[in-house]
mmCIF file of C-alpha atoms in Angstrom:
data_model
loop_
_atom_site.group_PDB
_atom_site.id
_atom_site.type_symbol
_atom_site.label_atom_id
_atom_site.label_comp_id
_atom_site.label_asym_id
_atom_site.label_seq_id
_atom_site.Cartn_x
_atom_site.Cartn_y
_atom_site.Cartn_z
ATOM 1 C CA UNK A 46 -4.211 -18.416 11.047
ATOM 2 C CA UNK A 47 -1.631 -16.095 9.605
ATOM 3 C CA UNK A 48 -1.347 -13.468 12.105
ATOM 4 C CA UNK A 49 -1.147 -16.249 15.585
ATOM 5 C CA UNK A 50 2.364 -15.267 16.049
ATOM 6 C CA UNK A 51 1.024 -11.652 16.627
ATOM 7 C CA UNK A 52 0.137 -10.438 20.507
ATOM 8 C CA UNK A 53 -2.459 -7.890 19.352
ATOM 9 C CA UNK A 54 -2.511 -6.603 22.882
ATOM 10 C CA UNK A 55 0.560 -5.223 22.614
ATOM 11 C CA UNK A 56 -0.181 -3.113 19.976
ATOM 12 C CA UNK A 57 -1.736 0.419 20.030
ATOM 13 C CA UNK A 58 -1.110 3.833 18.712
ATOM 14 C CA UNK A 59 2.210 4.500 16.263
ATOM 15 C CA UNK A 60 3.236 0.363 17.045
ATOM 16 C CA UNK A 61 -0.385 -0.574 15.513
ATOM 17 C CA UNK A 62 0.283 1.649 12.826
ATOM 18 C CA UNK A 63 3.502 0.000 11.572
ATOM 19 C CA UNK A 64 2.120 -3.425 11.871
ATOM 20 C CA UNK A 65 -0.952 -2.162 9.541
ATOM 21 C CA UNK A 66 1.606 -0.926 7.131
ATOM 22 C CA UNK A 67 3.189 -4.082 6.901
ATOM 23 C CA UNK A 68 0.898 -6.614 7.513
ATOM 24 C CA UNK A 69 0.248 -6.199 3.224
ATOM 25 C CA UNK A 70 3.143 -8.507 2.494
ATOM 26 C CA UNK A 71 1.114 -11.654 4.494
ATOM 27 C CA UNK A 72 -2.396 -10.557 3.569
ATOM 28 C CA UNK A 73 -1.079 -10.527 -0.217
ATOM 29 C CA UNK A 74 0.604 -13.641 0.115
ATOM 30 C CA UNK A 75 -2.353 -15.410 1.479
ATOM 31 C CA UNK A 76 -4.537 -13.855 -0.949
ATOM 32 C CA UNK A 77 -1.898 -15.280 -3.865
ATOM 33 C CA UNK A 78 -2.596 -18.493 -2.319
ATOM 34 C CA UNK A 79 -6.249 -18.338 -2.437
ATOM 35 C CA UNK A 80 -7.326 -16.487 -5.524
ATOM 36 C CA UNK A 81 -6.440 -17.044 -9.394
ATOM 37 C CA UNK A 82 -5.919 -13.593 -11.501
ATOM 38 C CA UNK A 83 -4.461 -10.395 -10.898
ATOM 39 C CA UNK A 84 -4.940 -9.371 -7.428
ATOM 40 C CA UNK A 85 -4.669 -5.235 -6.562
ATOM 41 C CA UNK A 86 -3.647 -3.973 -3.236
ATOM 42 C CA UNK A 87 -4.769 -0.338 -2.820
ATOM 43 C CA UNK A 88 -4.093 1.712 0.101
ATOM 44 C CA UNK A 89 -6.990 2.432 2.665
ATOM 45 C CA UNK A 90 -6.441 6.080 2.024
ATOM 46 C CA UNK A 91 -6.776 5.288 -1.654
ATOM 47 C CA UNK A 92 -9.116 7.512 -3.746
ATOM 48 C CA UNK A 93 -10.025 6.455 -7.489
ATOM 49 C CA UNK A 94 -11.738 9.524 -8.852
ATOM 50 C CA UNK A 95 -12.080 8.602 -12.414
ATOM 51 C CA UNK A 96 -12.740 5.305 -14.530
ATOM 52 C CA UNK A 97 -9.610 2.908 -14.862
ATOM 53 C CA UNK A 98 -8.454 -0.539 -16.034
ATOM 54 C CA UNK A 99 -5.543 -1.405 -13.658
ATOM 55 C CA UNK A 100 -5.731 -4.915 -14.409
ATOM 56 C CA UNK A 101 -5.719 -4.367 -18.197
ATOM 57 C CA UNK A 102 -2.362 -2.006 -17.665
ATOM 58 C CA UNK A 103 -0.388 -5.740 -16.733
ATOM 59 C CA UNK A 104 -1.077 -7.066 -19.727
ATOM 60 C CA UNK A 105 2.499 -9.160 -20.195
ATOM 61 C CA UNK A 106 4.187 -8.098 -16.854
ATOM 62 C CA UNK A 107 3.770 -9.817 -13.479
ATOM 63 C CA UNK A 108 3.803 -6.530 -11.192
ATOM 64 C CA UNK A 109 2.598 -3.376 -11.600
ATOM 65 C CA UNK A 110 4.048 -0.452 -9.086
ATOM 66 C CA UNK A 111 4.383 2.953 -9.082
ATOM 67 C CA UNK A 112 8.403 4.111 -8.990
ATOM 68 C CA UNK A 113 10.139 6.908 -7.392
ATOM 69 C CA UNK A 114 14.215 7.178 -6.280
ATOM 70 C CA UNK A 115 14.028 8.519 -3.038
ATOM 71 C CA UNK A 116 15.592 7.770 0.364
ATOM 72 C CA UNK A 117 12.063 5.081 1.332
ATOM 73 C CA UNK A 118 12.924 2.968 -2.189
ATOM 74 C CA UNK A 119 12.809 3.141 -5.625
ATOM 75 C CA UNK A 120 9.183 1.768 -5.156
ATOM 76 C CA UNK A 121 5.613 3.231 -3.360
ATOM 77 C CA UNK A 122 3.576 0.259 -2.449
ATOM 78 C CA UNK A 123 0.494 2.141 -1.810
ATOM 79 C CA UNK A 124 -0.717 0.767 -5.075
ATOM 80 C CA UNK A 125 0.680 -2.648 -6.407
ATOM 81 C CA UNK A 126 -1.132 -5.280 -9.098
ATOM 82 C CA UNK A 127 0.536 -8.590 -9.073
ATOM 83 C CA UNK A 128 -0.332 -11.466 -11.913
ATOM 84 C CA UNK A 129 0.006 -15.057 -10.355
ATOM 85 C CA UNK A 130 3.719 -15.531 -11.316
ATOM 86 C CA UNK A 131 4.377 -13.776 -7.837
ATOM 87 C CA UNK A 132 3.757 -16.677 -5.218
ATOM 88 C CA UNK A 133 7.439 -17.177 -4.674
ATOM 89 C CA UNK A 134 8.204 -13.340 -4.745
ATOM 90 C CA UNK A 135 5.461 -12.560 -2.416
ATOM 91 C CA UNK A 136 7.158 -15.531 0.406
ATOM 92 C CA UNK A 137 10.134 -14.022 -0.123
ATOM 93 C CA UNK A 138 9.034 -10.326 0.750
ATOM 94 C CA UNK A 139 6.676 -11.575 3.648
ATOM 95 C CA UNK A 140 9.016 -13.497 5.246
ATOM 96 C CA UNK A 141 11.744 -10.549 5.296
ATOM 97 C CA UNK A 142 9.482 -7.968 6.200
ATOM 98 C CA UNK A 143 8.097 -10.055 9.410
ATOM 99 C CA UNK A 144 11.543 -9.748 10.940
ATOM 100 C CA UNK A 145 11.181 -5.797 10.967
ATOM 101 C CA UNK A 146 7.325 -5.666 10.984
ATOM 102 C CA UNK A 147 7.333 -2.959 13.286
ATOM 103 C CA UNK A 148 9.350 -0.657 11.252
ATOM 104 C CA UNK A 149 7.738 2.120 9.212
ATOM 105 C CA UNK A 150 7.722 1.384 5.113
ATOM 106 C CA UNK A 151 9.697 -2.180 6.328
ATOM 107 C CA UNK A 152 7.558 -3.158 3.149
ATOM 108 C CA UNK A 153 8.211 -0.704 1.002
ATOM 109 C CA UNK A 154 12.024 -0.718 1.795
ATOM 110 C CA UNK A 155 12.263 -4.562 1.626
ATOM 111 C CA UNK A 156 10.301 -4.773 -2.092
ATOM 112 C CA UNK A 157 12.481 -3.370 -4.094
ATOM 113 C CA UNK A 158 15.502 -4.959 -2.033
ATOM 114 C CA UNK A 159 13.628 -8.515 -2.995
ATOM 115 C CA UNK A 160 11.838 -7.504 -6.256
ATOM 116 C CA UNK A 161 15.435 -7.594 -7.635
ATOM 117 C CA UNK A 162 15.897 -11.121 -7.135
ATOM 118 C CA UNK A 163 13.107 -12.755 -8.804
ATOM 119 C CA UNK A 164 13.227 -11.762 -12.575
ATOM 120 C CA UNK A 165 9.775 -10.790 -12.708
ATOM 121 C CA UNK A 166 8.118 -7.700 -15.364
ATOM 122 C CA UNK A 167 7.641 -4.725 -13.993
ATOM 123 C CA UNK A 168 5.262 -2.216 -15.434
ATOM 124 C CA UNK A 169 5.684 1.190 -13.608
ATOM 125 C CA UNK A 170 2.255 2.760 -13.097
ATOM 126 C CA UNK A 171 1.940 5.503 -15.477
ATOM 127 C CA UNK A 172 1.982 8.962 -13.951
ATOM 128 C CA UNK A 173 -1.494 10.094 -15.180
ATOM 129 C CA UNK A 174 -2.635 7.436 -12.970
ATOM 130 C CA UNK A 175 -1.412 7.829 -9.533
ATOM 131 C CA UNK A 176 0.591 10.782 -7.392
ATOM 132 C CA UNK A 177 1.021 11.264 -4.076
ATOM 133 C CA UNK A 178 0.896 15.325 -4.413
ATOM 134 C CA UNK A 179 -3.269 14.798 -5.173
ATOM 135 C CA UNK A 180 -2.814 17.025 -8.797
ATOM 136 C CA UNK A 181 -4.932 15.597 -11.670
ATOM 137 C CA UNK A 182 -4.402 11.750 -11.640
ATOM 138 C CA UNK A 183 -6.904 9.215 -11.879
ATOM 139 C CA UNK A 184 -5.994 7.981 -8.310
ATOM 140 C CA UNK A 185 -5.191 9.772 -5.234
ATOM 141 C CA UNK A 186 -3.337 7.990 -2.024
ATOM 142 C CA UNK A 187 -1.350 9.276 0.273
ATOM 143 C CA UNK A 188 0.107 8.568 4.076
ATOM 144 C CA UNK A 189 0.230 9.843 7.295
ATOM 145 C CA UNK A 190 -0.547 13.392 8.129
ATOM 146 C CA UNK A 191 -0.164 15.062 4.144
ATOM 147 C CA UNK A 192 -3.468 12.844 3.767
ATOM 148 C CA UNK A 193 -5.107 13.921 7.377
ATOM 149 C CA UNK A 194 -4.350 17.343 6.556
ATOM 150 C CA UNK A 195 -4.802 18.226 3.055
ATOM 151 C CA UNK A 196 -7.747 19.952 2.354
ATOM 152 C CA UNK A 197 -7.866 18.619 -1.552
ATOM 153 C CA UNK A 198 -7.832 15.270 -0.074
ATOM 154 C CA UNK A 199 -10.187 15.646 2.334
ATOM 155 C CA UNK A 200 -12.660 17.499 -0.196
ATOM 156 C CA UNK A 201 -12.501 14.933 -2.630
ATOM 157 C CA UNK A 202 -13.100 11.959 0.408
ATOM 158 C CA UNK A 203 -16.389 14.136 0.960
ATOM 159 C CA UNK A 204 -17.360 14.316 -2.632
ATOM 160 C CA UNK A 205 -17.270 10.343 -2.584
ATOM 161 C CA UNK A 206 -19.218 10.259 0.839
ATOM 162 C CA UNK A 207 -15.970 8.746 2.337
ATOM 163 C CA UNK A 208 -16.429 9.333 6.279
ATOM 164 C CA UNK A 209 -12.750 9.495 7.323
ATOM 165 C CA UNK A 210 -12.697 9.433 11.401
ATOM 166 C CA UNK A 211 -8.769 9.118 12.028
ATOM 167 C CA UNK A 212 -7.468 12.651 12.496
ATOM 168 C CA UNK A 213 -4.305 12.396 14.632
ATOM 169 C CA UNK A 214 -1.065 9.761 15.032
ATOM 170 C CA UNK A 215 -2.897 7.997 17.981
ATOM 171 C CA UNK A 216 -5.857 5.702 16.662
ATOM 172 C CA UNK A 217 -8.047 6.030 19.164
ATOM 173 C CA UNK A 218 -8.280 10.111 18.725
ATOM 174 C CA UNK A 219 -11.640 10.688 16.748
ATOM 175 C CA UNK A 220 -12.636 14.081 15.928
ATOM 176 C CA UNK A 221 -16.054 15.010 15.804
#
């Protein structure tokens, strides 16, 4: 079991929301394990609204990631393809982000810190494809309250029939 060194109890509200943010580095890495291929981690507030081949954007590179310089990393792991060159990589980042797994972006901070390291070939997700300010790209995704609150978001989860409950920072307040 990869999560039995977790107390579950002990986590509700904000602390449950850090450990779902980080919790990608060992679901990916036992996915890795399991599966041959490319393997795509989207975020749960992840919209595609048009046709797209992210596998087929790899092609020749082991990890495919959208990039942006900012004070969270040079890296957004809302969206990330990896090709199966990435088992050791993908230890590597689990292990350090389980130290600090209930730290916001812990994940995000720690990838590029341990992307570095491993020689692997990048391919930054193309623009057109994904934002986080919900404009024209293919994908939409998003975190926290700018996703709870927009209204663009929110009107495109309804044109997909997306029910999206979670309305505040507390999990268990549902709004009707």
């Amino acid at each position: 079991n990869p999560f039995a060194h977790v107390n579950f109890i002990d986590y509700n509200g904000e602390k449950l929301e850090e450990f779902c943010t980080n919790i990608r580095t060992r679901l990916l890495l036992e996915a890795r394990k399991k599966y041959e291929g490319t393997i795509l981690w989207l975020d749960a507030t992840t919209i595609i609204r048009k046709p797209c081949d992210l596998s087929g954007l790899m092609k020749d590179s082991d990890v495919l990631v959208y990039e942006k310089l900012d004070k969270i990393g040079e890296h957004l792991t809302g969206l990330i393809g990896l090709s199966e060159n990435t088992l050791e990589f993908l230890e590597a980042w689990d292990t350090v982000t389980d130290k600090d797994i209930d730290s916001w972006y812990a994940n995000q901070d720690l990838f590029s810190e341990i992307l570095k390291d491993f020689g692997l070939k990048k391919m930054p997700l193309p623009p057109e494809y994904l934002d986080w300010k919900f404009k024209d790209s293919i994908i939409w995704t998003g975190k926290g309250r700018k996703v709870r609150c927009d209204k663009r978001w929110k009107k495109e989860m309804k044109k997909w029939g997306v029910k999206w409950e979670y309305e505040g920072s507390n999990p268990e307040h549902k709004t009707g």
